[in-house]
Amino acid sequence: MGTAEQEPRWLDADEMQAWLALAGVLVRLPAALDAQLQRDAGVSHFEYQVMAMLSEAPHRTLRMSDLAQLANGSLSRLSHVVNRLQKRGWVTRQPCASDGRITLATLTEDGWAKIVQTAPGHVEAVRGLVFDPLTGAQVRQLNEIGRRILRTIDAEERD
Amino acid sequence: MGTAEQEPRWLDADEMQAWLALAGVLVRLPAALDAQLQRDAGVSHFEYQVMAMLSEAPHRTLRMSDLAQLANGSLSRLSHVVNRLQKRGWVTRQPCASDGRITLATLTEDGWAKIVQTAPGHVEAVRGLVFDPLTGAQVRQLNEIGRRILRTIDAEERD
DNA sequence: CACACTTGCTTGAAGCGTCAAGTATCCTGG
DNA sequence: CCAGGATACTTGACGCTTCAAGCAAGTGTG
């Protein structure tokens, strides 16, 4: 975004079509997945993501910072969410022994049970909405396209 | 999502990769686009979308319901947003003459000027984050992939 | 070893979106 | 012609996210 921004390069027809489709997916796919989780498990997608990441970590435990990154959220957002999950009995916090600044979040037995019972329905929703309508080649293309976009965002944010 | 949900079909390696990439895009692309608009124009992506749709409509005017659909948002959300845009002097409301239930939203001169000055930077951001990193073939694939996912969500919501 | 700085996380307030309820207008059948 | 229902939108309260500020524990530099 330089200083000389005279002639914007507008989107051509193909790009405009693709942008409308992508913009729609960006709004409606998260909404659909959130709705499924809310309806079937009373949990937001972000809350699910947090517990799912913990469930796959060694000792079902992670540092708050790492957990925030894995769940694609800010540390502040995670802190609020872990408060709620803690009140529901699904996660506990303990300070790290070797570095007092660090907080370790751990999935409880109840939290584990919650994920075990929630995951199949959620995976089924992801499969139904995303993968069933695509060919194998499209799945691989989607992977490549997604990675390219993410790499570009990463690059932009490191400046 | 039938009653006999014994063995969930988990995601295979390709699907898992693609899902991680897509989930990242779903979170981080909207965040990046919102950040650009907020920084350069003090407007959310949804607010921009609303004004952009009005700017392309005949008489820069649309029914609230149609506008909500075009901007991918609920009617309630739109109503709140139009209140804010009205306070900022970018949109006006008037009741429809032929049907008193309908509200018509119109982009003002100031609103038009705002969009004209904001659009180039936003298009540049969209181009930079999604289209520049992709090949022409990938753009067409993205279009097809997006349409398939949207069609599936549409079908799911009509049940 | 003390002072400033960084890192890691938490907190409270402000703003936005959603949901349920409410209002106003229009249509339809008896 | 009017009772009931449908349609179009608005509103207010509640919950969640963000942002800025704060606190506490670690690091390093003179």
Short mmCIF file of C-alpha atoms (C1' of nucleotides) in Angstrom, two decimals:
data_model
loop_
_atom_site.label_atom_id
_atom_site.label_comp_id
_atom_site.label_asym_id
_atom_site.label_seq_id
_atom_site.Cartn_x
_atom_site.Cartn_y
_atom_site.Cartn_z
CA MET A 1 0.00 0.00 0.00
CA GLY A 2 2.44 2.66 -1.20
CA THR A 3 1.89 6.42 -1.28
CA ALA A 4 1.17 6.55 -5.01
CA GLU A 5 -2.19 4.84 -5.14
CA GLN A 6 -3.57 6.39 -8.29
CA GLU A 7 -5.13 3.56 -10.27
CA PRO A 8 -6.52 0.73 -8.18
CA ARG A 9 -6.33 -2.63 -9.98
CA TRP A 10 -9.97 -3.70 -9.80
CA LEU A 11 -10.99 -7.34 -9.69
CA ASP A 12 -11.71 -9.04 -13.02
CA ALA A 13 -14.82 -11.16 -13.56
CA ASP A 14 -13.27 -14.44 -12.39
CA GLU A 15 -11.83 -12.80 -9.32
CA MET A 16 -15.09 -11.06 -8.48
CA GLN A 17 -16.99 -14.36 -8.69
CA ALA A 18 -14.43 -16.09 -6.51
CA TRP A 19 -14.44 -13.23 -4.01
CA LEU A 20 -18.22 -13.36 -3.63
CA ALA A 21 -18.04 -17.11 -3.05
CA LEU A 22 -15.20 -16.79 -0.55
CA ALA A 23 -16.85 -13.91 1.30
CA GLY A 24 -19.97 -16.03 1.63
CA VAL A 25 -18.02 -18.97 3.01
CA LEU A 26 -16.17 -16.68 5.42
CA VAL A 27 -19.47 -15.59 6.96
CA ARG A 28 -21.69 -18.61 6.66
CA LEU A 29 -19.43 -21.59 7.30
CA PRO A 30 -18.35 -20.43 10.79
CA ALA A 31 -21.96 -19.55 11.53
CA ALA A 32 -23.12 -23.03 10.49
CA LEU A 33 -20.42 -24.80 12.51
CA ASP A 34 -21.06 -22.63 15.57
CA ALA A 35 -24.77 -23.36 15.28
CA GLN A 36 -24.20 -27.13 15.22
CA LEU A 37 -21.95 -27.04 18.29
CA GLN A 38 -24.25 -24.67 20.17
CA ARG A 39 -27.29 -26.77 19.42
CA ASP A 40 -25.78 -30.20 20.10
CA ALA A 41 -23.29 -29.39 22.86
CA GLY A 42 -23.94 -25.87 24.19
CA VAL A 43 -20.41 -24.79 23.31
CA SER A 44 -18.99 -22.18 20.91
CA HIS A 45 -16.56 -23.20 18.20
CA PHE A 46 -13.75 -21.40 19.98
CA GLU A 47 -14.50 -23.14 23.27
CA TYR A 48 -14.53 -26.45 21.42
CA GLN A 49 -11.23 -25.64 19.74
CA VAL A 50 -9.66 -24.80 23.11
CA MET A 51 -10.73 -28.07 24.68
CA ALA A 52 -9.84 -30.08 21.56
CA MET A 53 -6.30 -28.68 21.57
CA LEU A 54 -5.91 -29.49 25.26
CA SER A 55 -7.25 -33.01 24.70
CA GLU A 56 -4.47 -33.73 22.20
CA ALA A 57 -1.64 -32.17 24.23
CA PRO A 58 0.70 -34.14 26.52
CA HIS A 59 -0.87 -34.39 29.99
CA ARG A 60 -3.87 -32.59 28.44
CA THR A 61 -2.00 -29.42 29.44
CA LEU A 62 -0.73 -26.34 27.60
CA ARG A 63 0.60 -22.87 28.36
CA MET A 64 -2.01 -20.17 27.89
CA SER A 65 0.04 -18.49 25.14
CA ASP A 66 0.51 -21.67 23.15
CA LEU A 67 -3.12 -22.56 23.58
CA ALA A 68 -4.20 -19.15 22.31
CA GLN A 69 -2.11 -19.60 19.16
CA LEU A 70 -3.36 -23.14 18.53
CA ALA A 71 -6.96 -22.03 18.91
CA ASN A 72 -6.43 -18.97 16.68
CA GLY A 73 -7.40 -16.45 19.35
CA SER A 74 -5.96 -13.63 21.41
CA LEU A 75 -4.57 -14.26 24.86
CA SER A 76 -7.21 -12.01 26.36
CA ARG A 77 -10.01 -13.88 24.65
CA LEU A 78 -8.56 -17.18 25.84
CA SER A 79 -8.29 -15.91 29.41
CA HIS A 80 -11.99 -15.02 29.47
CA VAL A 81 -12.97 -18.32 27.87
CA VAL A 82 -10.85 -20.39 30.26
CA ASN A 83 -12.62 -18.60 33.11
CA ARG A 84 -15.95 -19.81 31.75
CA LEU A 85 -14.69 -23.34 31.06
CA GLN A 86 -13.25 -23.43 34.58
CA LYS A 87 -16.62 -22.49 36.08
CA ARG A 88 -18.19 -25.30 34.06
CA GLY A 89 -15.59 -27.71 35.50
CA TRP A 90 -13.94 -28.62 32.18
CA VAL A 91 -10.56 -26.93 32.61
CA THR A 92 -8.28 -26.07 35.53
CA ARG A 93 -5.40 -23.61 35.84
CA GLN A 94 -2.15 -23.99 37.73
CA PRO A 95 0.92 -21.74 37.82
CA CYS A 96 4.08 -23.18 36.22
CA ALA A 97 6.64 -24.30 38.81
CA SER A 98 9.74 -23.21 36.91
CA ASP A 99 8.42 -19.82 35.70
CA GLY A 100 5.86 -18.09 37.87
CA ARG A 101 4.57 -15.91 35.03
CA ILE A 102 3.32 -18.89 33.07
CA THR A 103 -0.16 -20.36 33.58
CA LEU A 104 -0.83 -23.96 32.57
CA ALA A 105 -4.34 -24.93 31.53
CA THR A 106 -5.39 -28.57 31.90
CA LEU A 107 -8.43 -30.42 30.64
CA THR A 108 -10.29 -32.17 33.50
CA GLU A 109 -11.88 -35.63 33.33
CA ASP A 110 -15.25 -33.96 32.77
CA GLY A 111 -13.73 -31.83 30.02
CA TRP A 112 -12.28 -34.92 28.38
CA ALA A 113 -15.67 -36.62 28.54
CA LYS A 114 -17.30 -33.54 27.03
CA ILE A 115 -14.91 -33.53 24.07
CA VAL A 116 -15.23 -37.27 23.53
CA GLN A 117 -18.99 -36.95 23.32
CA THR A 118 -18.95 -33.77 21.22
CA ALA A 119 -16.23 -34.53 18.66
CA PRO A 120 -18.06 -37.09 16.49
CA GLY A 121 -20.97 -34.76 15.78
CA HIS A 122 -18.66 -31.88 15.02
CA VAL A 123 -16.44 -33.90 12.70
CA GLU A 124 -19.56 -35.12 10.97
CA ALA A 125 -20.67 -31.50 10.45
CA VAL A 126 -17.28 -30.47 9.04
CA ARG A 127 -17.29 -33.46 6.74
CA GLY A 128 -20.84 -32.86 5.63
CA LEU A 129 -20.41 -29.16 4.91
CA VAL A 130 -16.86 -29.08 3.55
CA PHE A 131 -15.53 -32.42 2.37
CA ASP A 132 -18.50 -34.39 1.11
CA PRO A 133 -19.29 -31.79 -1.58
CA LEU A 134 -15.65 -31.69 -2.80
CA THR A 135 -13.61 -34.06 -4.95
CA GLY A 136 -10.28 -35.40 -3.68
CA ALA A 137 -8.46 -33.07 -6.09
CA GLN A 138 -10.42 -30.11 -4.76
CA VAL A 139 -9.51 -31.02 -1.18
CA ARG A 140 -5.83 -30.90 -2.14
CA GLN A 141 -6.36 -27.62 -3.99
CA LEU A 142 -8.18 -26.18 -0.98
CA ASN A 143 -5.23 -27.11 1.19
CA GLU A 144 -2.78 -25.40 -1.18
CA ILE A 145 -4.98 -22.31 -1.61
CA GLY A 146 -5.50 -21.97 2.14
CA ARG A 147 -1.80 -22.31 2.87
CA ARG A 148 -0.91 -19.63 0.34
CA ILE A 149 -3.39 -17.19 1.81
CA LEU A 150 -2.22 -17.91 5.36
CA ARG A 151 1.42 -17.50 4.39
CA THR A 152 0.60 -14.10 2.89
CA ILE A 153 -1.25 -12.98 6.02
CA ASP A 154 1.68 -14.15 8.15
CA ALA A 155 4.08 -12.16 6.00
CA GLU A 156 1.88 -9.05 6.19
CA GLU A 157 1.66 -9.27 9.97
CA ARG A 158 5.45 -9.46 10.31
CA ASP A 159 6.36 -5.94 9.21
CA MET B 1 -26.95 -36.68 11.76
CA GLY B 2 -29.01 -39.82 12.31
CA THR B 3 -29.72 -41.61 15.56
CA ALA B 4 -27.26 -44.44 14.96
CA GLU B 5 -23.99 -42.55 15.19
CA GLN B 6 -21.68 -45.36 16.22
CA GLU B 7 -18.52 -45.00 14.17
CA PRO B 8 -17.66 -41.45 13.20
CA ARG B 9 -15.82 -41.23 9.87
CA TRP B 10 -12.72 -39.33 10.95
CA LEU B 11 -10.83 -37.05 8.60
CA ASP B 12 -7.99 -38.61 6.62
CA ALA B 13 -4.57 -36.94 6.39
CA ASP B 14 -5.38 -34.81 3.31
CA GLU B 15 -8.66 -33.69 4.79
CA MET B 16 -7.08 -32.87 8.14
CA GLN B 17 -4.43 -30.72 6.45
CA ALA B 18 -7.04 -28.95 4.37
CA TRP B 19 -9.26 -28.42 7.39
CA LEU B 20 -6.46 -26.83 9.41
CA ALA B 21 -5.70 -24.50 6.51
CA LEU B 22 -9.35 -23.60 6.00
CA ALA B 23 -9.97 -23.07 9.72
CA GLY B 24 -7.00 -20.71 9.78
CA VAL B 25 -8.33 -18.75 6.82
CA LEU B 26 -11.79 -18.61 8.37
CA VAL B 27 -10.38 -16.86 11.44
CA ARG B 28 -7.49 -14.86 10.13
CA LEU B 29 -8.63 -13.54 6.75
CA PRO B 30 -11.69 -11.70 8.14
CA ALA B 31 -9.52 -10.40 10.97
CA ALA B 32 -6.92 -9.09 8.53
CA LEU B 33 -9.51 -7.43 6.28
CA ASP B 34 -11.33 -5.89 9.25
CA ALA B 35 -8.03 -4.59 10.57
CA GLN B 36 -7.19 -2.88 7.27
CA LEU B 37 -10.60 -1.19 7.05
CA GLN B 38 -10.56 -0.18 10.71
CA ARG B 39 -7.07 1.25 10.44
CA ASP B 40 -7.48 3.09 7.12
CA ALA B 41 -11.14 4.09 7.28
CA GLY B 42 -12.49 3.53 10.80
CA VAL B 43 -15.16 1.17 9.51
CA SER B 44 -15.90 -2.53 10.09
CA HIS B 45 -16.04 -4.95 7.19
CA PHE B 46 -19.78 -5.33 7.62
CA GLU B 47 -20.33 -1.56 7.62
CA TYR B 48 -18.23 -1.34 4.47
CA GLN B 49 -20.22 -4.12 2.85
CA VAL B 50 -23.49 -2.37 3.64
CA MET B 51 -22.35 0.91 2.11
CA ALA B 52 -20.74 -0.83 -0.87
CA MET B 53 -23.99 -2.65 -1.69
CA LEU B 54 -25.95 0.59 -1.45
CA SER B 55 -23.43 2.37 -3.65
CA GLU B 56 -24.06 -0.12 -6.47
CA ALA B 57 -27.85 -0.18 -6.16
CA PRO B 58 -30.20 1.96 -8.28
CA HIS B 59 -30.70 5.33 -6.58
CA ARG B 60 -28.15 4.10 -4.03
CA THR B 61 -31.20 2.69 -2.25
CA LEU B 62 -32.27 -0.76 -1.05
CA ARG B 63 -34.88 -2.38 1.19
CA MET B 64 -33.51 -3.34 4.57
CA SER B 65 -34.24 -7.04 3.99
CA ASP B 66 -32.49 -7.14 0.62
CA LEU B 67 -29.57 -5.20 2.01
CA ALA B 68 -29.23 -7.63 4.91
CA GLN B 69 -29.05 -10.57 2.51
CA LEU B 70 -26.55 -8.86 0.21
CA ALA B 71 -24.32 -8.00 3.16
CA ASN B 72 -24.60 -11.52 4.62
CA GLY B 73 -26.09 -10.40 7.93
CA SER B 74 -29.28 -10.64 9.95
CA LEU B 75 -31.95 -7.97 9.70
CA SER B 76 -31.46 -7.11 13.34
CA ARG B 77 -27.74 -6.63 12.89
CA LEU B 78 -28.36 -4.45 9.86
CA SER B 79 -30.86 -2.32 11.76
CA HIS B 80 -28.31 -1.57 14.49
CA VAL B 81 -25.57 -0.87 11.94
CA VAL B 82 -27.77 1.46 9.89
CA ASN B 83 -28.49 3.37 13.10
CA ARG B 84 -24.76 3.94 13.53
CA LEU B 85 -24.19 4.81 9.88
CA GLN B 86 -27.11 7.23 10.09
CA LYS B 87 -25.58 8.96 13.10
CA ARG B 88 -22.35 9.30 11.13
CA GLY B 89 -24.31 10.87 8.26
CA TRP B 90 -23.57 8.18 5.66
CA VAL B 91 -27.01 6.61 5.30
CA THR B 92 -30.61 7.78 5.61
CA ARG B 93 -33.84 5.86 6.11
CA GLN B 94 -37.25 6.55 4.59
CA PRO B 95 -40.43 4.50 4.67
CA CYS B 96 -41.55 3.05 1.35
CA ALA B 97 -44.51 4.92 -0.17
CA SER B 98 -46.30 1.88 -1.57
CA ASP B 99 -45.80 -0.43 1.43
CA GLY B 100 -45.51 1.16 4.85
CA ARG B 101 -43.82 -1.86 6.41
CA ILE B 102 -40.79 -1.50 4.20
CA THR B 103 -37.85 0.73 5.10
CA LEU B 104 -35.59 2.00 2.34
CA ALA B 105 -31.99 2.76 3.19
CA THR B 106 -30.13 5.28 1.00
CA LEU B 107 -26.46 6.18 0.81
CA THR B 108 -25.92 9.92 1.29
CA GLU B 109 -23.43 12.06 -0.63
CA ASP B 110 -21.06 11.81 2.33
CA GLY B 111 -21.52 8.05 2.38
CA TRP B 112 -20.77 7.88 -1.33
CA ALA B 113 -17.62 9.93 -0.82
CA LYS B 114 -16.60 7.65 2.04
CA ILE B 115 -16.92 4.53 -0.12
CA VAL B 116 -15.14 6.13 -3.06
CA GLN B 117 -12.20 6.97 -0.85
CA THR B 118 -12.20 3.65 1.00
CA ALA B 119 -12.75 1.16 -1.82
CA PRO B 120 -9.33 1.28 -3.53
CA GLY B 121 -7.44 0.43 -0.35
CA HIS B 122 -9.83 -2.37 0.49
CA VAL B 123 -9.73 -3.90 -2.99
CA GLU B 124 -5.97 -3.67 -2.84
CA ALA B 125 -6.01 -5.58 0.47
CA VAL B 126 -8.29 -8.30 -0.91
CA ARG B 127 -6.13 -8.60 -3.99
CA GLY B 128 -2.93 -8.69 -1.97
CA LEU B 129 -4.13 -11.28 0.55
CA VAL B 130 -6.12 -13.64 -1.66
CA PHE B 131 -5.56 -13.19 -5.39
CA ASP B 132 -1.92 -12.23 -5.76
CA PRO B 133 -0.73 -15.45 -4.08
CA LEU B 134 -2.98 -17.64 -6.28
CA THR B 135 -2.69 -18.79 -9.89
CA GLY B 136 -5.55 -18.16 -12.32
CA ALA B 137 -6.48 -21.84 -12.16
CA GLN B 138 -6.60 -21.69 -8.39
CA VAL B 139 -8.90 -18.67 -8.52
CA ARG B 140 -11.33 -20.68 -10.65
CA GLN B 141 -10.99 -23.66 -8.30
CA LEU B 142 -11.63 -21.42 -5.31
CA ASN B 143 -14.79 -20.17 -6.96
CA GLU B 144 -16.02 -23.71 -7.59
CA ILE B 145 -15.06 -24.93 -4.10
CA GLY B 146 -16.74 -21.97 -2.43
CA ARG B 147 -19.92 -22.40 -4.44
CA ARG B 148 -20.15 -26.09 -3.53
CA ILE B 149 -19.76 -25.38 0.16
CA LEU B 150 -22.32 -22.55 0.04
CA ARG B 151 -24.80 -24.72 -1.84
CA THR B 152 -24.45 -27.39 0.85
CA ILE B 153 -25.02 -24.87 3.65
CA ASP B 154 -28.07 -23.53 1.81
CA ALA B 155 -29.46 -27.05 1.50
CA GLU B 156 -28.82 -27.75 5.19
CA GLU B 157 -30.61 -24.58 6.27
CA ARG B 158 -33.70 -25.46 4.24
CA ASP B 159 -34.91 -28.45 6.27
"C1'" DC C 1 22.01 -5.61 43.75
"C1'" DA C 2 18.87 -2.17 42.26
"C1'" DC C 3 16.69 -0.12 38.58
"C1'" DA C 4 14.41 -0.32 34.31
"C1'" DC C 5 12.60 -3.36 30.91
"C1'" DT C 6 10.36 -7.46 29.09
"C1'" DT C 7 7.26 -11.25 29.30
"C1'" DG C 8 2.94 -13.67 30.56
"C1'" DC C 9 -1.30 -13.30 31.88
"C1'" DT C 10 -5.63 -11.04 33.91
"C1'" DT C 11 -9.08 -7.63 34.38
"C1'" DG C 12 -12.84 -4.03 33.47
"C1'" DA C 13 -15.11 -1.17 30.40
"C1'" DA C 14 -16.91 -0.28 25.93
"C1'" DG C 15 -18.83 -1.85 21.64
"C1'" DC C 16 -21.00 -5.16 18.70
"C1'" DG C 17 -24.15 -9.23 17.53
"C1'" DT C 18 -27.89 -12.19 18.78
"C1'" DC C 19 -32.13 -13.48 20.53
"C1'" DA C 20 -36.74 -12.69 21.95
"C1'" DA C 21 -40.18 -9.57 22.21
"C1'" DG C 22 -42.52 -5.63 20.41
"C1'" DT C 23 -44.73 -2.37 16.91
"C1'" DA C 24 -46.67 -1.15 12.63
"C1'" DT C 25 -48.45 -2.24 8.27
"C1'" DC C 26 -50.56 -5.21 5.01
"C1'" DC C 27 -53.38 -9.18 3.41
"C1'" DT C 28 -57.12 -12.72 3.61
"C1'" DG C 29 -61.24 -15.28 4.51
"C1'" DG C 30 -65.67 -15.21 6.65
"C1'" DC D 1 -65.37 -4.84 6.86
"C1'" DC D 2 -62.93 -6.66 10.41
"C1'" DA D 3 -60.35 -10.55 13.03
"C1'" DG D 4 -56.47 -13.06 12.61
"C1'" DG D 5 -52.29 -13.80 10.78
"C1'" DA D 6 -48.32 -12.71 8.01
"C1'" DT D 7 -44.63 -9.54 6.87
"C1'" DA D 8 -41.05 -5.95 7.72
"C1'" DC D 9 -38.58 -3.88 10.74
"C1'" DT D 10 -36.98 -2.04 15.50
"C1'" DT D 11 -35.68 -2.33 20.11
"C1'" DG D 12 -33.49 -3.76 24.62
"C1'" DA D 13 -31.08 -6.93 27.28
"C1'" DC D 14 -27.55 -10.16 27.54
"C1'" DG D 15 -23.16 -12.37 26.34
"C1'" DC D 16 -18.86 -12.31 24.05
"C1'" DT D 17 -14.64 -9.98 22.07
"C1'" DT D 18 -11.54 -6.41 22.06
"C1'" DC D 19 -8.74 -2.87 23.78
"C1'" DA D 20 -6.15 -0.56 27.11
"C1'" DA D 21 -4.46 -0.75 31.45
"C1'" DG D 22 -2.66 -3.29 35.17
"C1'" DC D 23 -0.04 -6.65 37.94
"C1'" DA D 24 3.38 -9.96 38.94
"C1'" DA D 25 7.35 -12.62 37.84
"C1'" DG D 26 11.59 -12.86 35.27
"C1'" DT D 27 15.89 -10.67 32.80
"C1'" DG D 28 19.70 -7.82 32.24
"C1'" DT D 29 22.82 -3.82 32.79
"C1'" DG D 30 25.46 -0.53 35.06
#
